[in-house]
Structure formats: structure tokens, C-alpha cells
Amino acid sequence: MTFDPDFMPLLRRSADRLLTLIDRFGEAQVLVVGDLTLDEFLTGYVERISREAPVPIIRHERTRQVPGGGANAVYNLAKLGANVQVAGFLGDDVQGLAMRQIFEAAGIDTTGALVEAARPTVTKTRISAHSRQSVTQQIVRFDRKSDDPPTAADCDRLAEFVADRAPKAQAVVCSDYGDGVCSSGVIQAALTGRPVIVDAQKELTRYRGATWFTPNLPEAEREAGFGITDEASLLKAGATLLAKTEAEYVLITCGESGMSLFGRSGEIFHIPAFNRAEVFDVTGAGDTVVAALTLGYVLGATPWEAAVLGNLAASLVVRHIGTATTSRDEMKRALKAMLDRDSQ
């Protein structure tokens, strides 16, 4: 895919404004409606093979719990300094309590994190291990979740909360991982806010009329109905998604090929990936894109500037293993370093 050779000169001319926008992230007030997941990472040392079965016996060393799924979007926004309210469901369990404590420690308003007695907190537990002469690697993952949707009464409670808070927020982010939070009533309540930024894995048309959509490449292909293999099919997909979603902007994230922004007024921008050499794990990078993009946009960034901020933030979190966040200071340092390298 072809990118604008004038990108770096334009980035250089925009640098001061981008740095100012990053400094102002703390002014934004955002409501996030989404599927809240707890990511657990258990790590240990392989002592020996069990005599009971041909499996390793792992001596526990550490446990790390971080927000995942839609909760990662919440956490990214908070770590970038925004004032964040969360709307979603947590189970009446120790995982839900852990998530609430993580949020509250980060200054996140958890009033809308409603307790569901009938369903567990969605939890993904990854068990990794290492031996004396090997690197740590994942052995197995356990998922805790219910296949049953939230009850109609719980959906009504959440929709009522969202309907109250969405019009008062500077932006509403819908982070839909398909775990049932984003019912039709909740979506309609979220769409009373403006702007509305949607990061959904499928069925984007359920959010028809939202301001921004941020599908990754497979999601865009699925929604468009055809493969994206070259610049022509990418341009066709952008136009198709704009028409189907009735959005103002569609941002398709394409991994190492960067991202492409399509606007309802006909504007098209291709933004290169800022980091190709130090990519260790792309888990949760889309949530980081949404967080930085949203904050820039509500503070007056142009769509291009907002997308660049999202790209910049994502280029930092992919350097870490597992779900990660970044900070305003890291973003500013990374932008300055990129401009310094380009001038050499």
C-alpha cells in the first residue's frame, strides 16, 4: 500500500500542535461502554515433570492482573490522563473486585460498573513458565465466562445509566468484544452522546450513525464483504464502510502497513506504522489507538492529527508483552525521537 511521501514533513510541521494536544489529555471527560475483561498472567519456574502425569510442575513466582477487552480501553484513557467513567458489567466474584480496585486506583469512576450476580467477570488467565536456560513462554490459557447473555433487567439498568451519562461526556467510546454488554438498548443510549467512537469486532452497522469506527484489517474485510489485498481494495473498503455505517470517519488499522483514514467528505489519508522493528505483542494495541485518538479528537485535533496520535500511542504498547498502556510523557518522547531520527 502506498503512503504519502510528504508524511514526515507534514508531521514535522504539526509537531508542536501534537505535543500541545498530548499535554491537554487531562482535560478530556470520556464515557466508555464496553465488555470488561480481566487479564491474568501467572508465571513460574518449571521444577520437574510430574510423576502423576507427563506435565511440568510449575513453582509460582508472580501474578499480574490488568484490564483487558473493553476494560483495556478504559485503562488506556486513564493512564493518558483523561477523566474516565466506565459502563459495563462485573461479576460478583474476586475477579470483579480486582478489576474494580484496579480502576479505582487509577482514578476511574466505577459507578457504571454494574454487578451481575448471574454471570462471572470475564477473565482470561494465561499460565507461563520458564526453566533455567529457557525464555518464559505461555503454556495454557483458562477462560472464565458465561455463554448466556446479560438479563433484560441488567441491560435495562445499564442502558439507563448510559442514557444519563452519554450526553454529559465529551466523548463516548463503545468497546464491543462480543460478550453481551452492547445490547441494542445500550447502543442506542450510547449514540445519544457525541462524538461516539466505536471499536467493535463485528456487526458495525448496529452502531450506524456513530462518529468514528476503528476496525482492524480482518474486521474491515468481514464487514465490507471482500478481502483487502492492495490499495484499490483498501480504498473500496473504506468507501463501503463509510456507506454502511453512515460514519463521519473510518480508520482501518493495517498492522505493519500502518493505518488508513477515510472521511465522509472524501478525505483519505494513509499513515505509516511508526514502529516496525520493536513489535513484540500487538495485544490490546487497538484499544490504545482508540484512547489516544479519542482524546485528541475531543480536544480539537483534526481527524488526521487524531489518527496520528492513536498511531503514536500504539507504536509504544506493542513493545511490551501482554496488555499494556502508555503515558503522555512516553508519547512526547517518542514523537521527538522520531523527528530527530528523520532529520539525521
mmCIF file of C-alpha atoms in Angstrom:
data_model
loop_
_atom_site.group_PDB
_atom_site.id
_atom_site.type_symbol
_atom_site.label_atom_id
_atom_site.label_comp_id
_atom_site.label_asym_id
_atom_site.label_seq_id
_atom_site.Cartn_x
_atom_site.Cartn_y
_atom_site.Cartn_z
ATOM 1 C CA MET A 1 0.000 0.000 0.000
ATOM 2 C CA THR A 2 1.327 3.427 -0.957
ATOM 3 C CA PHE A 3 1.849 6.132 1.635
ATOM 4 C CA ASP A 4 2.272 9.848 1.147
ATOM 5 C CA PRO A 5 5.988 10.771 0.762
ATOM 6 C CA ASP A 6 5.132 14.130 2.311
ATOM 7 C CA PHE A 7 4.046 12.490 5.565
ATOM 8 C CA MET A 8 7.178 13.240 7.587
ATOM 9 C CA PRO A 9 7.364 16.914 6.508
ATOM 10 C CA LEU A 10 3.698 17.266 7.481
ATOM 11 C CA LEU A 11 4.355 15.542 10.794
ATOM 12 C CA ARG A 12 7.240 17.904 11.462
ATOM 13 C CA ARG A 13 5.064 20.947 10.780
ATOM 14 C CA SER A 14 2.386 19.529 13.096
ATOM 15 C CA ALA A 15 4.733 18.502 15.913
ATOM 16 C CA ASP A 16 4.184 21.479 18.217
ATOM 17 C CA ARG A 17 0.429 21.173 17.934
ATOM 18 C CA LEU A 18 0.545 17.408 18.582
ATOM 19 C CA LEU A 19 2.694 17.937 21.671
ATOM 20 C CA THR A 20 0.246 20.543 22.946
ATOM 21 C CA LEU A 21 -2.687 18.185 22.406
ATOM 22 C CA ILE A 22 -0.894 15.431 24.350
ATOM 23 C CA ASP A 23 -0.291 17.843 27.227
ATOM 24 C CA ARG A 24 -4.022 18.590 27.322
ATOM 25 C CA PHE A 25 -5.221 14.969 27.520
ATOM 26 C CA GLY A 26 -6.084 15.525 31.180
ATOM 27 C CA GLU A 27 -8.863 17.938 30.213
ATOM 28 C CA ALA A 28 -10.987 15.297 28.482
ATOM 29 C CA GLN A 29 -14.006 13.553 30.017
ATOM 30 C CA VAL A 30 -14.869 10.235 28.396
ATOM 31 C CA LEU A 31 -17.516 7.567 28.972
ATOM 32 C CA VAL A 32 -16.511 4.039 27.932
ATOM 33 C CA VAL A 33 -19.229 1.463 27.333
ATOM 34 C CA GLY A 34 -17.797 -1.986 26.877
ATOM 35 C CA ASP A 35 -17.139 -5.614 27.693
ATOM 36 C CA LEU A 36 -14.921 -5.642 30.780
ATOM 37 C CA THR A 37 -12.322 -8.397 30.885
ATOM 38 C CA LEU A 38 -9.662 -9.146 33.483
ATOM 39 C CA ASP A 39 -6.373 -10.408 32.043
ATOM 40 C CA GLU A 40 -4.388 -12.550 34.485
ATOM 41 C CA PHE A 41 -0.773 -13.571 33.933
ATOM 42 C CA LEU A 42 0.602 -16.344 36.168
ATOM 43 C CA THR A 43 4.312 -17.001 35.764
ATOM 44 C CA GLY A 44 6.510 -19.635 37.343
ATOM 45 C CA TYR A 45 9.587 -21.849 37.187
ATOM 46 C CA VAL A 46 9.438 -25.440 35.921
ATOM 47 C CA GLU A 47 10.846 -27.567 38.720
ATOM 48 C CA ARG A 48 10.397 -31.030 37.199
ATOM 49 C CA ILE A 49 7.990 -33.305 35.361
ATOM 50 C CA SER A 50 5.204 -34.681 37.497
ATOM 51 C CA ARG A 51 5.190 -38.388 38.410
ATOM 52 C CA GLU A 52 1.383 -38.323 38.198
ATOM 53 C CA ALA A 53 1.229 -37.303 34.533
ATOM 54 C CA PRO A 54 3.629 -36.083 31.795
ATOM 55 C CA VAL A 55 3.147 -32.414 32.711
ATOM 56 C CA PRO A 56 5.504 -29.815 34.160
ATOM 57 C CA ILE A 57 5.261 -28.866 37.834
ATOM 58 C CA ILE A 58 5.473 -25.094 37.978
ATOM 59 C CA ARG A 59 6.575 -23.194 41.086
ATOM 60 C CA HIS A 60 4.586 -19.946 41.163
ATOM 61 C CA GLU A 61 6.658 -16.762 41.019
ATOM 62 C CA ARG A 62 4.258 -13.905 40.306
ATOM 63 C CA THR A 63 0.734 -12.979 39.304
ATOM 64 C CA ARG A 64 -0.158 -9.893 37.312
ATOM 65 C CA GLN A 65 -3.715 -8.678 36.767
ATOM 66 C CA VAL A 66 -4.505 -5.980 34.208
ATOM 67 C CA PRO A 67 -7.672 -4.740 32.491
ATOM 68 C CA GLY A 68 -8.353 -6.423 29.166
ATOM 69 C CA GLY A 69 -11.006 -6.277 26.453
ATOM 70 C CA GLY A 70 -13.092 -3.135 26.778
ATOM 71 C CA ALA A 71 -11.519 -2.542 30.184
ATOM 72 C CA ASN A 72 -8.202 -2.001 28.420
ATOM 73 C CA ALA A 73 -9.679 0.963 26.550
ATOM 74 C CA VAL A 74 -10.848 2.366 29.891
ATOM 75 C CA TYR A 75 -7.418 1.881 31.444
ATOM 76 C CA ASN A 76 -5.548 3.352 28.473
ATOM 77 C CA LEU A 77 -7.641 6.514 28.659
ATOM 78 C CA ALA A 78 -6.990 6.843 32.389
ATOM 79 C CA LYS A 79 -3.250 6.272 32.028
ATOM 80 C CA LEU A 80 -3.161 9.024 29.391
ATOM 81 C CA GLY A 81 -4.656 11.355 31.981
ATOM 82 C CA ALA A 82 -8.318 11.521 30.968
ATOM 83 C CA ASN A 83 -11.264 11.650 33.348
ATOM 84 C CA VAL A 84 -12.969 8.342 32.648
ATOM 85 C CA GLN A 85 -16.311 6.801 33.517
ATOM 86 C CA VAL A 86 -16.906 3.121 32.818
ATOM 87 C CA ALA A 87 -20.179 1.430 31.913
ATOM 88 C CA GLY A 88 -20.325 -2.350 31.819
ATOM 89 C CA PHE A 89 -20.768 -5.485 33.896
ATOM 90 C CA LEU A 90 -18.599 -7.175 36.513
ATOM 91 C CA GLY A 91 -19.396 -10.448 38.219
ATOM 92 C CA ASP A 92 -19.974 -10.837 41.944
ATOM 93 C CA ASP A 93 -16.596 -12.535 42.337
ATOM 94 C CA VAL A 94 -12.973 -11.938 43.291
ATOM 95 C CA GLN A 95 -12.084 -11.107 39.680
ATOM 96 C CA GLY A 96 -14.721 -8.385 39.581
ATOM 97 C CA LEU A 97 -13.427 -6.984 42.865
ATOM 98 C CA ALA A 98 -9.874 -7.000 41.495
ATOM 99 C CA MET A 99 -10.992 -5.104 38.395
ATOM 100 C CA ARG A 100 -12.864 -2.535 40.449
ATOM 101 C CA GLN A 101 -9.824 -1.980 42.662
ATOM 102 C CA ILE A 102 -7.542 -1.535 39.631
ATOM 103 C CA PHE A 103 -9.948 1.017 38.159
ATOM 104 C CA GLU A 104 -10.389 2.957 41.384
ATOM 105 C CA ALA A 105 -6.619 3.075 41.962
ATOM 106 C CA ALA A 106 -6.340 4.716 38.522
ATOM 107 C CA GLY A 107 -8.995 7.309 39.394
ATOM 108 C CA ILE A 108 -11.688 5.789 37.164
ATOM 109 C CA ASP A 109 -15.352 6.368 38.033
ATOM 110 C CA THR A 110 -16.816 2.875 38.526
ATOM 111 C CA THR A 111 -20.401 3.923 39.270
ATOM 112 C CA GLY A 112 -21.493 2.342 35.998
ATOM 113 C CA ALA A 113 -19.592 -0.922 36.535
ATOM 114 C CA LEU A 114 -22.739 -2.804 37.462
ATOM 115 C CA VAL A 115 -22.612 -6.099 39.344
ATOM 116 C CA GLU A 116 -24.167 -9.110 37.639
ATOM 117 C CA ALA A 117 -24.958 -11.876 40.065
ATOM 118 C CA ALA A 118 -25.704 -14.463 37.387
ATOM 119 C CA ARG A 119 -22.533 -14.197 35.285
ATOM 120 C CA PRO A 120 -18.834 -14.252 36.200
ATOM 121 C CA THR A 121 -16.409 -11.488 35.366
ATOM 122 C CA VAL A 122 -14.889 -12.382 32.001
ATOM 123 C CA THR A 123 -11.360 -13.483 32.917
ATOM 124 C CA LYS A 124 -8.522 -14.778 30.749
ATOM 125 C CA THR A 125 -5.798 -16.481 32.784
ATOM 126 C CA ARG A 126 -2.528 -17.169 30.992
ATOM 127 C CA ILE A 127 -0.056 -19.545 32.633
ATOM 128 C CA SER A 128 3.538 -19.144 31.516
ATOM 129 C CA ALA A 129 6.705 -20.833 32.678
ATOM 130 C CA HIS A 130 10.443 -20.999 32.152
ATOM 131 C CA SER A 131 13.356 -23.209 33.087
ATOM 132 C CA ARG A 132 16.881 -22.185 33.975
ATOM 133 C CA GLN A 133 18.043 -21.951 30.374
ATOM 134 C CA SER A 134 14.852 -21.037 28.524
ATOM 135 C CA VAL A 135 12.734 -17.985 27.960
ATOM 136 C CA THR A 136 9.303 -17.660 29.539
ATOM 137 C CA GLN A 137 6.523 -18.931 27.289
ATOM 138 C CA GLN A 138 2.797 -19.423 27.606
ATOM 139 C CA ILE A 139 1.688 -22.974 28.312
ATOM 140 C CA VAL A 140 -2.080 -22.722 28.592
ATOM 141 C CA ARG A 141 -4.895 -20.187 28.926
ATOM 142 C CA PHE A 142 -8.033 -20.590 31.026
ATOM 143 C CA ASP A 143 -11.105 -18.506 30.221
ATOM 144 C CA ARG A 144 -13.905 -17.777 32.659
ATOM 145 C CA LYS A 145 -17.064 -16.514 31.014
ATOM 146 C CA SER A 146 -20.729 -17.318 30.532
ATOM 147 C CA ASP A 147 -22.338 -18.139 27.207
ATOM 148 C CA ASP A 148 -25.606 -16.699 28.495
ATOM 149 C CA PRO A 149 -26.347 -13.051 27.616
ATOM 150 C CA PRO A 150 -26.995 -10.497 30.338
ATOM 151 C CA THR A 151 -30.572 -10.486 31.587
ATOM 152 C CA ALA A 152 -33.008 -7.993 30.121
ATOM 153 C CA ALA A 153 -33.231 -6.307 33.516
ATOM 154 C CA ASP A 154 -29.444 -5.861 33.682
ATOM 155 C CA CYS A 155 -29.358 -4.476 30.128
ATOM 156 C CA ASP A 156 -32.092 -2.005 31.036
ATOM 157 C CA ARG A 157 -30.150 -0.881 34.113
ATOM 158 C CA LEU A 158 -27.026 -0.304 32.062
ATOM 159 C CA ALA A 159 -28.899 1.461 29.247
ATOM 160 C CA GLU A 160 -30.462 3.811 31.780
ATOM 161 C CA PHE A 161 -27.046 4.679 33.203
ATOM 162 C CA VAL A 162 -25.549 5.238 29.737
ATOM 163 C CA ALA A 163 -28.510 7.377 28.631
ATOM 164 C CA ASP A 164 -27.919 9.606 31.659
ATOM 165 C CA ARG A 165 -24.142 9.936 31.276
ATOM 166 C CA ALA A 166 -23.545 9.890 27.496
ATOM 167 C CA PRO A 167 -24.904 13.395 26.724
ATOM 168 C CA LYS A 168 -22.756 14.847 29.524
ATOM 169 C CA ALA A 169 -19.469 13.294 28.382
ATOM 170 C CA GLN A 170 -17.144 14.905 25.855
ATOM 171 C CA ALA A 171 -16.935 11.587 24.043
ATOM 172 C CA VAL A 172 -18.412 8.097 24.251
ATOM 173 C CA VAL A 173 -16.297 5.068 23.381
ATOM 174 C CA CYS A 174 -18.030 1.753 22.632
ATOM 175 C CA SER A 175 -15.601 -1.151 23.072
ATOM 176 C CA ASP A 176 -17.517 -4.206 21.908
ATOM 177 C CA TYR A 177 -15.770 -7.566 22.311
ATOM 178 C CA GLY A 178 -18.954 -9.563 21.809
ATOM 179 C CA ASP A 179 -19.567 -10.520 25.446
ATOM 180 C CA GLY A 180 -23.077 -9.086 25.602
ATOM 181 C CA VAL A 181 -22.717 -5.657 27.168
ATOM 182 C CA CYS A 182 -23.559 -3.784 23.979
ATOM 183 C CA SER A 183 -27.227 -4.701 23.635
ATOM 184 C CA SER A 184 -29.410 -2.720 21.245
ATOM 185 C CA GLY A 185 -30.756 -0.602 24.124
ATOM 186 C CA VAL A 186 -27.278 0.199 25.424
ATOM 187 C CA ILE A 187 -26.074 1.086 21.924
ATOM 188 C CA GLN A 188 -28.977 3.455 21.342
ATOM 189 C CA ALA A 189 -28.283 5.102 24.689
ATOM 190 C CA ALA A 190 -24.589 5.481 23.800
ATOM 191 C CA LEU A 191 -25.453 7.102 20.469
ATOM 192 C CA THR A 192 -27.097 9.999 22.322
ATOM 193 C CA GLY A 193 -23.568 11.210 23.040
ATOM 194 C CA ARG A 194 -21.252 12.984 20.622
ATOM 195 C CA PRO A 195 -18.761 12.134 19.375
ATOM 196 C CA VAL A 196 -19.140 8.354 19.547
ATOM 197 C CA ILE A 197 -16.103 6.221 18.750
ATOM 198 C CA VAL A 198 -16.785 2.544 18.025
ATOM 199 C CA ASP A 199 -14.286 -0.289 18.319
ATOM 200 C CA ALA A 200 -16.355 -3.408 17.616
ATOM 201 C CA GLN A 201 -15.224 -6.786 16.369
ATOM 202 C CA LYS A 202 -18.302 -7.379 14.200
ATOM 203 C CA GLU A 203 -21.739 -6.085 13.203
ATOM 204 C CA LEU A 204 -20.623 -2.487 12.860
ATOM 205 C CA THR A 205 -23.969 -1.475 11.409
ATOM 206 C CA ARG A 206 -25.541 -1.916 14.855
ATOM 207 C CA TYR A 207 -23.785 1.388 15.628
ATOM 208 C CA ARG A 208 -24.949 3.121 12.452
ATOM 209 C CA GLY A 209 -24.542 6.888 12.761
ATOM 210 C CA ALA A 210 -21.598 6.855 15.196
ATOM 211 C CA THR A 211 -18.829 9.382 14.535
ATOM 212 C CA TRP A 212 -15.781 7.104 14.233
ATOM 213 C CA PHE A 213 -15.230 3.410 13.537
ATOM 214 C CA THR A 214 -11.793 1.859 14.031
ATOM 215 C CA PRO A 215 -11.797 -1.706 12.596
ATOM 216 C CA ASN A 216 -8.619 -3.642 12.124
ATOM 217 C CA LEU A 217 -7.939 -5.292 8.766
ATOM 218 C CA PRO A 218 -9.803 -8.602 9.357
ATOM 219 C CA GLU A 219 -12.780 -6.751 10.872
ATOM 220 C CA ALA A 220 -12.899 -4.361 7.921
ATOM 221 C CA GLU A 221 -12.758 -7.260 5.454
ATOM 222 C CA ARG A 222 -15.556 -9.083 7.248
ATOM 223 C CA GLU A 223 -17.796 -6.014 7.307
ATOM 224 C CA ALA A 224 -17.001 -4.971 3.725
ATOM 225 C CA GLY A 225 -17.543 -8.485 2.420
ATOM 226 C CA PHE A 226 -14.295 -8.861 0.480
ATOM 227 C CA GLY A 227 -10.559 -9.184 1.025
ATOM 228 C CA ILE A 228 -8.265 -6.164 1.268
ATOM 229 C CA THR A 229 -5.172 -7.109 -0.696
ATOM 230 C CA ASP A 230 -3.962 -3.912 -2.336
ATOM 231 C CA GLU A 231 -4.542 -0.176 -2.402
ATOM 232 C CA ALA A 232 -7.546 -0.425 -4.715
ATOM 233 C CA SER A 233 -9.388 -2.875 -2.449
ATOM 234 C CA LEU A 234 -8.452 -0.787 0.588
ATOM 235 C CA LEU A 235 -9.980 2.322 -0.973
ATOM 236 C CA LYS A 236 -13.077 0.345 -1.905
ATOM 237 C CA ALA A 237 -13.368 -0.998 1.658
ATOM 238 C CA GLY A 238 -13.108 2.479 3.131
ATOM 239 C CA ALA A 239 -15.902 3.764 0.910
ATOM 240 C CA THR A 240 -18.027 0.675 1.621
ATOM 241 C CA LEU A 241 -17.685 1.007 5.380
ATOM 242 C CA LEU A 242 -18.495 4.723 5.314
ATOM 243 C CA ALA A 243 -21.678 3.974 3.412
ATOM 244 C CA LYS A 244 -22.737 1.039 5.587
ATOM 245 C CA THR A 245 -22.050 2.705 8.944
ATOM 246 C CA GLU A 246 -23.027 6.272 7.982
ATOM 247 C CA ALA A 247 -19.976 7.354 9.970
ATOM 248 C CA GLU A 248 -18.057 10.577 9.642
ATOM 249 C CA TYR A 249 -14.725 8.733 9.753
ATOM 250 C CA VAL A 250 -13.492 5.178 9.355
ATOM 251 C CA LEU A 251 -9.950 4.326 10.420
ATOM 252 C CA ILE A 252 -8.712 0.929 9.218
ATOM 253 C CA THR A 253 -5.672 -0.254 11.135
ATOM 254 C CA CYS A 254 -3.426 -2.452 9.000
ATOM 255 C CA GLY A 255 -0.639 -3.601 11.342
ATOM 256 C CA GLU A 256 2.812 -3.101 9.883
ATOM 257 C CA SER A 257 1.242 -1.312 6.888
ATOM 258 C CA GLY A 258 0.048 1.495 9.172
ATOM 259 C CA MET A 259 -3.493 2.797 9.060
ATOM 260 C CA SER A 260 -5.823 4.434 6.568
ATOM 261 C CA LEU A 261 -8.322 7.162 7.403
ATOM 262 C CA PHE A 262 -11.435 7.750 5.312
ATOM 263 C CA GLY A 263 -13.748 10.738 5.801
ATOM 264 C CA ARG A 264 -17.326 11.267 4.690
ATOM 265 C CA SER A 265 -16.265 14.420 2.820
ATOM 266 C CA GLY A 266 -13.897 12.410 0.653
ATOM 267 C CA GLU A 267 -10.628 12.873 2.522
ATOM 268 C CA ILE A 268 -8.248 9.892 2.527
ATOM 269 C CA PHE A 269 -5.016 9.679 4.498
ATOM 270 C CA HIS A 270 -2.517 6.823 4.677
ATOM 271 C CA ILE A 271 -0.382 6.904 7.826
ATOM 272 C CA PRO A 272 2.709 4.658 8.035
ATOM 273 C CA ALA A 273 3.439 2.439 11.021
ATOM 274 C CA PHE A 274 5.719 4.301 13.414
ATOM 275 C CA ASN A 275 7.342 1.174 14.826
ATOM 276 C CA ARG A 276 8.094 -1.964 12.832
ATOM 277 C CA ALA A 277 11.358 -3.065 14.445
ATOM 278 C CA GLU A 278 10.288 -3.451 18.093
ATOM 279 C CA VAL A 279 6.927 -5.193 17.851
ATOM 280 C CA PHE A 280 6.681 -7.920 20.498
ATOM 281 C CA ASP A 281 2.934 -8.184 21.099
ATOM 282 C CA VAL A 282 0.010 -6.396 19.420
ATOM 283 C CA THR A 283 -2.458 -7.481 22.144
ATOM 284 C CA GLY A 284 -4.673 -4.532 23.019
ATOM 285 C CA ALA A 285 -2.994 -2.122 20.608
ATOM 286 C CA GLY A 286 -6.369 -1.274 19.043
ATOM 287 C CA ASP A 287 -7.632 -0.099 22.435
ATOM 288 C CA THR A 288 -4.624 2.197 22.704
ATOM 289 C CA VAL A 289 -5.302 3.629 19.238
ATOM 290 C CA VAL A 290 -8.884 4.387 20.258
ATOM 291 C CA ALA A 291 -7.838 6.003 23.542
ATOM 292 C CA ALA A 292 -5.309 8.451 22.097
ATOM 293 C CA LEU A 293 -7.424 9.144 19.005
ATOM 294 C CA THR A 294 -10.454 9.957 21.159
ATOM 295 C CA LEU A 295 -8.568 12.310 23.450
ATOM 296 C CA GLY A 296 -7.012 14.186 20.562
ATOM 297 C CA TYR A 297 -10.303 14.499 18.714
ATOM 298 C CA VAL A 298 -12.348 15.831 21.640
ATOM 299 C CA LEU A 299 -9.638 18.420 22.322
ATOM 300 C CA GLY A 300 -9.853 19.828 18.803
ATOM 301 C CA ALA A 301 -7.451 17.707 16.770
ATOM 302 C CA THR A 302 -8.165 17.304 13.097
ATOM 303 C CA PRO A 303 -9.065 13.733 12.090
ATOM 304 C CA TRP A 304 -5.539 13.312 10.676
ATOM 305 C CA GLU A 305 -3.964 14.578 13.910
ATOM 306 C CA ALA A 306 -6.208 12.308 15.993
ATOM 307 C CA ALA A 307 -5.227 9.266 13.915
ATOM 308 C CA VAL A 308 -1.538 10.161 14.178
ATOM 309 C CA LEU A 309 -1.849 10.355 17.974
ATOM 310 C CA GLY A 310 -3.518 6.940 18.014
ATOM 311 C CA ASN A 311 -0.768 5.513 15.831
ATOM 312 C CA LEU A 312 1.929 7.034 18.026
ATOM 313 C CA ALA A 313 0.454 5.575 21.216
ATOM 314 C CA ALA A 314 0.038 2.118 19.687
ATOM 315 C CA SER A 315 3.656 2.119 18.497
ATOM 316 C CA LEU A 316 4.682 2.189 22.166
ATOM 317 C CA VAL A 317 2.436 -0.504 23.657
ATOM 318 C CA VAL A 318 3.387 -3.117 21.030
ATOM 319 C CA ARG A 319 6.894 -3.075 22.507
ATOM 320 C CA HIS A 320 5.587 -4.872 25.602
ATOM 321 C CA ILE A 321 4.435 -8.459 26.121
ATOM 322 C CA GLY A 322 0.757 -8.695 27.048
ATOM 323 C CA THR A 323 -1.826 -5.986 27.524
ATOM 324 C CA ALA A 324 -0.071 -2.655 28.117
ATOM 325 C CA THR A 325 -0.623 1.089 28.335
ATOM 326 C CA THR A 326 1.482 4.146 27.635
ATOM 327 C CA SER A 327 1.716 7.671 29.037
ATOM 328 C CA ARG A 328 1.763 11.248 27.822
ATOM 329 C CA ASP A 329 5.477 11.593 28.599
ATOM 330 C CA GLU A 330 6.292 8.433 26.622
ATOM 331 C CA MET A 331 4.286 9.703 23.661
ATOM 332 C CA LYS A 332 6.066 13.052 23.684
ATOM 333 C CA ARG A 333 9.488 11.439 23.906
ATOM 334 C CA ALA A 334 8.659 9.028 21.090
ATOM 335 C CA LEU A 335 7.429 11.804 18.808
ATOM 336 C CA LYS A 336 10.547 13.902 19.411
ATOM 337 C CA ALA A 337 12.807 10.878 18.876
ATOM 338 C CA MET A 338 11.097 10.043 15.589
ATOM 339 C CA LEU A 339 11.549 13.574 14.329
ATOM 340 C CA ASP A 340 15.208 13.562 15.425
ATOM 341 C CA ARG A 341 15.866 10.334 13.525
ATOM 342 C CA ASP A 342 14.224 11.734 10.414
ATOM 343 C CA SER A 343 16.416 14.845 10.488
ATOM 344 C CA GLN A 344 19.676 12.878 10.613
#
